[in-house]
């Protein structure tokens, strides 16, 4: 099975190790992984800011970049949800509707791909520690991925998985929301940090680096002894 890695901007710039872990996990379960170098941002920041027509050029570029991929897999529920939304954005476009549908149909978030496509819930990882999982908004609400991350975490030897109180509450990042509504965003991430503290977990885990960076920043500023890591880092730990 051939898989193209969609690295995403956040992982590429701030957490390249997550991309490395994603590739190693996929290869370990039998996939052949390639990396289309023409890929860029999925266009979500400008699209969410209202610049639809300008963003369409970026989206068309991404459709070209992954045109020949069998599957497109990325370590981000948010960015994969954006690729899937191309189908709606280009609905009725005589030139691009078909391309958008093809990309949407073959694009998957990492845990979604492992569980729903490959049928794998145990990737043979070992990780010792008390872990709580943050289900990011785009992963759960837009992409509909709720069970796969937990199923995989439950099969990691050594992990004590602790339920995060009010876990599905937004962390306050929301891309440009955190810039345009900084005071509200700050209160939201404060609430999230407090709930993480209630679990007494050693690790906060999630599937979207932007959310993890937002929560991790608040935890760090408050001096809370909680390490923030991406799901791929646990799933690739042996």
PDB file of C-alpha atoms in Angstrom:
ATOM      1  CA  UNK A   1       0.000   0.000   0.000  1.00  0.00           C
ATOM      2  CA  UNK A   2       1.488   3.342  -1.041  1.00  0.00           C
ATOM      3  CA  UNK A   3       0.987   6.310   1.263  1.00  0.00           C
ATOM      4  CA  UNK A   4       1.949   9.934   0.684  1.00  0.00           C
ATOM      5  CA  UNK A   5       2.871  11.863   3.801  1.00  0.00           C
ATOM      6  CA  UNK A   6       1.134  15.224   4.217  1.00  0.00           C
ATOM      7  CA  UNK A   7       3.460  16.809   6.754  1.00  0.00           C
ATOM      8  CA  UNK A   8       1.311  19.937   7.537  1.00  0.00           C
ATOM      9  CA  UNK A   9       2.773  23.366   8.300  1.00  0.00           C
ATOM     10  CA  UNK A  10       2.838  23.041  12.085  1.00  0.00           C
ATOM     11  CA  UNK A  11       4.693  19.735  12.064  1.00  0.00           C
ATOM     12  CA  UNK A  12       7.048  20.796   9.290  1.00  0.00           C
ATOM     13  CA  UNK A  13       8.057  24.031  11.023  1.00  0.00           C
ATOM     14  CA  UNK A  14       7.706  23.268  14.730  1.00  0.00           C
ATOM     15  CA  UNK A  15       7.672  19.482  15.212  1.00  0.00           C
ATOM     16  CA  UNK A  16       9.489  17.692  12.401  1.00  0.00           C
ATOM     17  CA  UNK A  17       9.961  14.700  14.707  1.00  0.00           C
ATOM     18  CA  UNK A  18       6.199  14.072  14.425  1.00  0.00           C
ATOM     19  CA  UNK A  19       6.581  13.651  10.678  1.00  0.00           C
ATOM     20  CA  UNK A  20       9.456  11.239  11.220  1.00  0.00           C
ATOM     21  CA  UNK A  21       7.405   9.243  13.733  1.00  0.00           C
ATOM     22  CA  UNK A  22       4.460   9.140  11.343  1.00  0.00           C
ATOM     23  CA  UNK A  23       6.602   7.723   8.549  1.00  0.00           C
ATOM     24  CA  UNK A  24       8.165   5.113  10.814  1.00  0.00           C
ATOM     25  CA  UNK A  25       4.778   3.974  12.115  1.00  0.00           C
ATOM     26  CA  UNK A  26       3.376   3.635   8.610  1.00  0.00           C
ATOM     27  CA  UNK A  27       6.422   1.731   7.401  1.00  0.00           C
ATOM     28  CA  UNK A  28       6.269  -0.561  10.413  1.00  0.00           C
ATOM     29  CA  UNK A  29       2.715  -1.614   9.531  1.00  0.00           C
ATOM     30  CA  UNK A  30       3.697  -2.365   5.950  1.00  0.00           C
ATOM     31  CA  UNK A  31       3.134   0.845   4.002  1.00  0.00           C
ATOM     32  CA  UNK A  32       5.433   2.303   1.390  1.00  0.00           C
ATOM     33  CA  UNK A  33       5.704   6.012   2.161  1.00  0.00           C
ATOM     34  CA  UNK A  34       6.592   8.810  -0.244  1.00  0.00           C
ATOM     35  CA  UNK A  35       6.747  12.571   0.177  1.00  0.00           C
ATOM     36  CA  UNK A  36       5.457  14.783  -2.652  1.00  0.00           C
ATOM     37  CA  UNK A  37       7.795  17.765  -2.337  1.00  0.00           C
ATOM     38  CA  UNK A  38       5.412  20.123  -4.133  1.00  0.00           C
ATOM     39  CA  UNK A  39       3.000  20.108  -1.163  1.00  0.00           C
ATOM     40  CA  UNK A  40       2.401  23.345   0.717  1.00  0.00           C
ATOM     41  CA  UNK A  41      -0.140  24.608   3.250  1.00  0.00           C
ATOM     42  CA  UNK A  42      -3.659  23.207   2.875  1.00  0.00           C
ATOM     43  CA  UNK A  43      -4.977  26.775   2.826  1.00  0.00           C
ATOM     44  CA  UNK A  44      -6.943  26.627   6.056  1.00  0.00           C
ATOM     45  CA  UNK A  45      -5.680  29.878   7.692  1.00  0.00           C
ATOM     46  CA  UNK A  46      -6.570  32.093   4.724  1.00  0.00           C
ATOM     47  CA  UNK A  47      -9.784  30.182   4.003  1.00  0.00           C
ATOM     48  CA  UNK A  48     -10.989  30.624   7.581  1.00  0.00           C
ATOM     49  CA  UNK A  49     -10.130  34.321   7.330  1.00  0.00           C
ATOM     50  CA  UNK A  50     -12.518  34.712   4.402  1.00  0.00           C
ATOM     51  CA  UNK A  51     -10.101  34.800   1.467  1.00  0.00           C
ATOM     52  CA  UNK A  52     -11.836  32.065  -0.506  1.00  0.00           C
ATOM     53  CA  UNK A  53     -10.857  32.936  -4.063  1.00  0.00           C
ATOM     54  CA  UNK A  54      -7.205  33.499  -3.182  1.00  0.00           C
ATOM     55  CA  UNK A  55      -7.105  30.272  -1.192  1.00  0.00           C
ATOM     56  CA  UNK A  56      -8.511  28.253  -4.075  1.00  0.00           C
ATOM     57  CA  UNK A  57      -5.181  28.649  -5.887  1.00  0.00           C
ATOM     58  CA  UNK A  58      -3.408  26.995  -2.966  1.00  0.00           C
ATOM     59  CA  UNK A  59      -6.005  24.235  -2.888  1.00  0.00           C
ATOM     60  CA  UNK A  60      -5.590  23.581  -6.612  1.00  0.00           C
ATOM     61  CA  UNK A  61      -1.846  23.326  -6.082  1.00  0.00           C
ATOM     62  CA  UNK A  62      -2.382  20.749  -3.327  1.00  0.00           C
ATOM     63  CA  UNK A  63      -4.693  18.700  -5.529  1.00  0.00           C
ATOM     64  CA  UNK A  64      -1.967  18.631  -8.175  1.00  0.00           C
ATOM     65  CA  UNK A  65       0.704  17.717  -5.605  1.00  0.00           C
ATOM     66  CA  UNK A  66      -1.214  14.645  -4.422  1.00  0.00           C
ATOM     67  CA  UNK A  67      -2.872  13.761  -7.735  1.00  0.00           C
ATOM     68  CA  UNK A  68      -1.009  10.471  -8.121  1.00  0.00           C
ATOM     69  CA  UNK A  69      -1.096   9.389  -4.467  1.00  0.00           C
ATOM     70  CA  UNK A  70      -2.919   6.219  -3.491  1.00  0.00           C
ATOM     71  CA  UNK A  71      -3.546   7.514   0.042  1.00  0.00           C
ATOM     72  CA  UNK A  72      -2.708  10.828   1.712  1.00  0.00           C
ATOM     73  CA  UNK A  73      -2.028  10.564   5.451  1.00  0.00           C
ATOM     74  CA  UNK A  74      -1.175  13.366   7.857  1.00  0.00           C
ATOM     75  CA  UNK A  75      -0.604  13.763  11.611  1.00  0.00           C
ATOM     76  CA  UNK A  76      -3.323  16.397  11.950  1.00  0.00           C
ATOM     77  CA  UNK A  77      -7.082  16.073  12.163  1.00  0.00           C
ATOM     78  CA  UNK A  78      -7.491  19.762  11.382  1.00  0.00           C
ATOM     79  CA  UNK A  79      -5.480  19.807   8.147  1.00  0.00           C
ATOM     80  CA  UNK A  80      -6.950  16.546   6.865  1.00  0.00           C
ATOM     81  CA  UNK A  81     -10.428  17.935   7.546  1.00  0.00           C
ATOM     82  CA  UNK A  82      -9.485  20.886   5.349  1.00  0.00           C
ATOM     83  CA  UNK A  83      -8.426  18.592   2.482  1.00  0.00           C
ATOM     84  CA  UNK A  84     -11.736  16.796   2.805  1.00  0.00           C
ATOM     85  CA  UNK A  85     -13.614  20.089   2.638  1.00  0.00           C
ATOM     86  CA  UNK A  86     -12.213  20.794  -0.829  1.00  0.00           C
ATOM     87  CA  UNK A  87     -15.045  18.600  -2.097  1.00  0.00           C
ATOM     88  CA  UNK A  88     -17.603  21.104  -0.826  1.00  0.00           C
ATOM     89  CA  UNK A  89     -15.617  24.163  -1.826  1.00  0.00           C
ATOM     90  CA  UNK A  90     -15.253  23.061  -5.454  1.00  0.00           C
ATOM     91  CA  UNK A  91     -18.736  21.625  -5.816  1.00  0.00           C
ATOM     92  CA  UNK A  92     -20.050  22.510  -9.262  1.00  0.00           C
ATOM     93  CA  UNK A  93     -16.629  23.510 -10.594  1.00  0.00           C
ATOM     94  CA  UNK A  94     -16.374  21.783 -13.991  1.00  0.00           C
ATOM     95  CA  UNK A  95     -12.574  21.546 -13.836  1.00  0.00           C
ATOM     96  CA  UNK A  96     -11.821  20.853 -10.174  1.00  0.00           C
ATOM     97  CA  UNK A  97     -14.835  19.136  -8.595  1.00  0.00           C
ATOM     98  CA  UNK A  98     -13.665  15.666  -9.620  1.00  0.00           C
ATOM     99  CA  UNK A  99     -10.108  16.308  -8.390  1.00  0.00           C
ATOM    100  CA  UNK A 100     -11.425  17.603  -5.073  1.00  0.00           C
ATOM    101  CA  UNK A 101     -13.588  14.510  -4.569  1.00  0.00           C
ATOM    102  CA  UNK A 102     -10.659  12.213  -5.316  1.00  0.00           C
ATOM    103  CA  UNK A 103      -8.397  13.961  -2.804  1.00  0.00           C
ATOM    104  CA  UNK A 104     -11.110  13.989  -0.128  1.00  0.00           C
ATOM    105  CA  UNK A 105     -11.757  10.263  -0.553  1.00  0.00           C
ATOM    106  CA  UNK A 106      -8.125   9.257  -0.084  1.00  0.00           C
ATOM    107  CA  UNK A 107      -7.088  11.661   2.695  1.00  0.00           C
ATOM    108  CA  UNK A 108      -6.856  10.384   6.282  1.00  0.00           C
ATOM    109  CA  UNK A 109      -5.556  11.489   9.653  1.00  0.00           C
ATOM    110  CA  UNK A 110      -2.922   9.061  10.978  1.00  0.00           C
ATOM    111  CA  UNK A 111      -4.972   7.254  13.641  1.00  0.00           C
ATOM    112  CA  UNK A 112      -8.020   7.211  11.373  1.00  0.00           C
ATOM    113  CA  UNK A 113      -5.958   5.533   8.652  1.00  0.00           C
ATOM    114  CA  UNK A 114      -4.492   2.951  11.012  1.00  0.00           C
ATOM    115  CA  UNK A 115      -7.820   1.940  12.561  1.00  0.00           C
ATOM    116  CA  UNK A 116     -10.411   2.529   9.829  1.00  0.00           C
ATOM    117  CA  UNK A 117      -8.404   1.660   6.709  1.00  0.00           C
ATOM    118  CA  UNK A 118      -5.804  -0.836   7.910  1.00  0.00           C
ATOM    119  CA  UNK A 119      -7.846  -2.254  10.797  1.00  0.00           C
ATOM    120  CA  UNK A 120      -4.924  -1.902  13.230  1.00  0.00           C
ATOM    121  CA  UNK A 121      -5.421  -0.917  16.880  1.00  0.00           C
ATOM    122  CA  UNK A 122      -2.050  -2.107  18.205  1.00  0.00           C
ATOM    123  CA  UNK A 123       1.122  -0.856  16.526  1.00  0.00           C
ATOM    124  CA  UNK A 124       3.390  -2.623  19.001  1.00  0.00           C
ATOM    125  CA  UNK A 125       4.442   0.429  20.984  1.00  0.00           C
ATOM    126  CA  UNK A 126       5.565   0.704  24.608  1.00  0.00           C
ATOM    127  CA  UNK A 127       5.310   3.885  26.653  1.00  0.00           C
ATOM    128  CA  UNK A 128       5.308   4.148  30.427  1.00  0.00           C
ATOM    129  CA  UNK A 129       3.359   6.962  32.042  1.00  0.00           C
ATOM    130  CA  UNK A 130       0.076   8.556  33.082  1.00  0.00           C
ATOM    131  CA  UNK A 131      -1.476   9.976  29.913  1.00  0.00           C
ATOM    132  CA  UNK A 132      -4.519  12.135  29.231  1.00  0.00           C
ATOM    133  CA  UNK A 133      -5.843  12.754  25.728  1.00  0.00           C
ATOM    134  CA  UNK A 134      -7.128  16.048  24.311  1.00  0.00           C
ATOM    135  CA  UNK A 135      -9.656  15.434  21.486  1.00  0.00           C
ATOM    136  CA  UNK A 136      -9.183  18.509  19.311  1.00  0.00           C
ATOM    137  CA  UNK A 137     -12.229  20.222  17.819  1.00  0.00           C
ATOM    138  CA  UNK A 138     -11.462  19.726  14.131  1.00  0.00           C
ATOM    139  CA  UNK A 139     -10.461  16.108  14.680  1.00  0.00           C
ATOM    140  CA  UNK A 140     -13.723  15.234  16.406  1.00  0.00           C
ATOM    141  CA  UNK A 141     -16.286  17.673  15.042  1.00  0.00           C
ATOM    142  CA  UNK A 142     -15.190  18.160  11.440  1.00  0.00           C
ATOM    143  CA  UNK A 143     -13.366  14.940  10.650  1.00  0.00           C
ATOM    144  CA  UNK A 144     -15.451  12.753  12.975  1.00  0.00           C
ATOM    145  CA  UNK A 145     -12.463  10.914  14.449  1.00  0.00           C
ATOM    146  CA  UNK A 146     -13.275  10.172  18.086  1.00  0.00           C
ATOM    147  CA  UNK A 147     -12.547   6.535  18.886  1.00  0.00           C
ATOM    148  CA  UNK A 148      -9.422   5.727  16.854  1.00  0.00           C
ATOM    149  CA  UNK A 149      -6.906   7.707  18.957  1.00  0.00           C
ATOM    150  CA  UNK A 150      -8.184   6.200  22.197  1.00  0.00           C
ATOM    151  CA  UNK A 151      -8.262   2.686  20.767  1.00  0.00           C
ATOM    152  CA  UNK A 152      -4.606   2.985  19.803  1.00  0.00           C
ATOM    153  CA  UNK A 153      -3.608   4.521  23.139  1.00  0.00           C
ATOM    154  CA  UNK A 154      -5.412   1.771  25.043  1.00  0.00           C
ATOM    155  CA  UNK A 155      -3.222  -0.805  23.288  1.00  0.00           C
ATOM    156  CA  UNK A 156       0.074   0.904  24.111  1.00  0.00           C
ATOM    157  CA  UNK A 157       1.827  -1.210  26.718  1.00  0.00           C
ATOM    158  CA  UNK A 158       2.612   0.771  29.870  1.00  0.00           C
ATOM    159  CA  UNK A 159       0.190   3.644  29.305  1.00  0.00           C
ATOM    160  CA  UNK A 160      -2.263   4.573  32.055  1.00  0.00           C
ATOM    161  CA  UNK A 161      -4.947   6.478  30.143  1.00  0.00           C
ATOM    162  CA  UNK A 162      -6.834   9.030  32.244  1.00  0.00           C
ATOM    163  CA  UNK A 163     -10.047  10.697  31.078  1.00  0.00           C
ATOM    164  CA  UNK A 164      -9.688  14.452  30.615  1.00  0.00           C
ATOM    165  CA  UNK A 165     -12.581  16.325  32.300  1.00  0.00           C
ATOM    166  CA  UNK A 166     -14.703  18.156  29.720  1.00  0.00           C
ATOM    167  CA  UNK A 167     -12.171  16.916  27.201  1.00  0.00           C
ATOM    168  CA  UNK A 168     -14.075  17.956  24.081  1.00  0.00           C
ATOM    169  CA  UNK A 169     -14.140  21.626  25.117  1.00  0.00           C
ATOM    170  CA  UNK A 170     -12.101  23.788  22.746  1.00  0.00           C
ATOM    171  CA  UNK A 171      -8.624  24.782  23.933  1.00  0.00           C
ATOM    172  CA  UNK A 172      -9.109  28.286  22.536  1.00  0.00           C
ATOM    173  CA  UNK A 173      -6.632  28.146  19.680  1.00  0.00           C
ATOM    174  CA  UNK A 174      -8.894  27.881  16.625  1.00  0.00           C
ATOM    175  CA  UNK A 175      -6.254  29.326  14.289  1.00  0.00           C
ATOM    176  CA  UNK A 176      -6.988  33.015  13.755  1.00  0.00           C
ATOM    177  CA  UNK A 177      -9.565  32.907  16.569  1.00  0.00           C
ATOM    178  CA  UNK A 178      -6.765  33.061  19.135  1.00  0.00           C
ATOM    179  CA  UNK A 179      -5.458  36.238  17.470  1.00  0.00           C
ATOM    180  CA  UNK A 180      -8.754  38.013  16.857  1.00  0.00           C
ATOM    181  CA  UNK A 181     -10.263  37.021  20.213  1.00  0.00           C
ATOM    182  CA  UNK A 182      -7.183  36.751  22.388  1.00  0.00           C
ATOM    183  CA  UNK A 183      -8.881  37.449  25.732  1.00  0.00           C
ATOM    184  CA  UNK A 184     -11.565  34.810  25.197  1.00  0.00           C
ATOM    185  CA  UNK A 185      -8.952  32.396  23.850  1.00  0.00           C
ATOM    186  CA  UNK A 186      -6.823  32.934  26.941  1.00  0.00           C
ATOM    187  CA  UNK A 187      -9.706  32.079  29.250  1.00  0.00           C
ATOM    188  CA  UNK A 188     -10.484  28.948  27.240  1.00  0.00           C
ATOM    189  CA  UNK A 189      -6.935  27.612  27.358  1.00  0.00           C
ATOM    190  CA  UNK A 190      -6.772  28.431  31.067  1.00  0.00           C
ATOM    191  CA  UNK A 191      -9.808  26.244  31.649  1.00  0.00           C
ATOM    192  CA  UNK A 192      -8.245  23.488  29.566  1.00  0.00           C
ATOM    193  CA  UNK A 193      -4.980  23.704  31.524  1.00  0.00           C
ATOM    194  CA  UNK A 194      -6.902  23.466  34.792  1.00  0.00           C
ATOM    195  CA  UNK A 195      -8.668  20.309  33.611  1.00  0.00           C
ATOM    196  CA  UNK A 196      -5.349  18.784  32.569  1.00  0.00           C
ATOM    197  CA  UNK A 197      -4.046  19.546  36.049  1.00  0.00           C
ATOM    198  CA  UNK A 198      -7.007  17.739  37.611  1.00  0.00           C
ATOM    199  CA  UNK A 199      -5.970  14.481  35.954  1.00  0.00           C
ATOM    200  CA  UNK A 200      -2.495  14.560  37.549  1.00  0.00           C
ATOM    201  CA  UNK A 201      -1.259  13.127  34.266  1.00  0.00           C
ATOM    202  CA  UNK A 202       2.408  13.213  33.319  1.00  0.00           C
ATOM    203  CA  UNK A 203       1.650  13.611  29.619  1.00  0.00           C
ATOM    204  CA  UNK A 204      -0.939  15.479  27.584  1.00  0.00           C
ATOM    205  CA  UNK A 205      -1.403  13.828  24.196  1.00  0.00           C
ATOM    206  CA  UNK A 206      -3.279  14.985  21.102  1.00  0.00           C
ATOM    207  CA  UNK A 207      -3.483  14.722  17.335  1.00  0.00           C
ATOM    208  CA  UNK A 208      -3.128  18.397  16.372  1.00  0.00           C
ATOM    209  CA  UNK A 209       0.142  20.227  17.018  1.00  0.00           C
ATOM    210  CA  UNK A 210      -1.438  23.695  17.036  1.00  0.00           C
ATOM    211  CA  UNK A 211      -3.723  22.767  19.923  1.00  0.00           C
ATOM    212  CA  UNK A 212      -0.889  21.038  21.762  1.00  0.00           C
ATOM    213  CA  UNK A 213       1.355  24.084  21.386  1.00  0.00           C
ATOM    214  CA  UNK A 214      -1.415  26.346  22.675  1.00  0.00           C
ATOM    215  CA  UNK A 215      -2.150  24.219  25.735  1.00  0.00           C
ATOM    216  CA  UNK A 216       1.521  23.452  26.285  1.00  0.00           C
ATOM    217  CA  UNK A 217       2.353  27.143  26.315  1.00  0.00           C
ATOM    218  CA  UNK A 218      -0.132  27.824  29.093  1.00  0.00           C
ATOM    219  CA  UNK A 219       0.980  24.776  31.104  1.00  0.00           C
ATOM    220  CA  UNK A 220       4.605  25.869  30.796  1.00  0.00           C
ATOM    221  CA  UNK A 221       3.927  29.466  31.838  1.00  0.00           C
ATOM    222  CA  UNK A 222       2.140  28.200  34.927  1.00  0.00           C
ATOM    223  CA  UNK A 223       5.006  25.883  35.806  1.00  0.00           C
ATOM    224  CA  UNK A 224       2.882  22.750  35.570  1.00  0.00           C
ATOM    225  CA  UNK A 225       4.934  19.585  35.286  1.00  0.00           C
ATOM    226  CA  UNK A 226       3.105  18.092  32.292  1.00  0.00           C
ATOM    227  CA  UNK A 227       4.855  17.074  29.075  1.00  0.00           C
ATOM    228  CA  UNK A 228       2.923  17.740  25.880  1.00  0.00           C
ATOM    229  CA  UNK A 229       3.465  15.287  23.027  1.00  0.00           C
ATOM    230  CA  UNK A 230       1.817  14.266  19.773  1.00  0.00           C
ATOM    231  CA  UNK A 231       0.070  10.897  19.453  1.00  0.00           C
ATOM    232  CA  UNK A 232       2.596   9.785  16.855  1.00  0.00           C
ATOM    233  CA  UNK A 233       5.404  10.145  19.387  1.00  0.00           C
ATOM    234  CA  UNK A 234       3.744   7.644  21.712  1.00  0.00           C
ATOM    235  CA  UNK A 235       2.713   5.262  18.954  1.00  0.00           C
ATOM    236  CA  UNK A 236       6.283   5.167  17.669  1.00  0.00           C
ATOM    237  CA  UNK A 237       7.867   4.669  21.088  1.00  0.00           C
ATOM    238  CA  UNK A 238       9.249   1.156  21.555  1.00  0.00           C
TER     239      UNK A 238
END
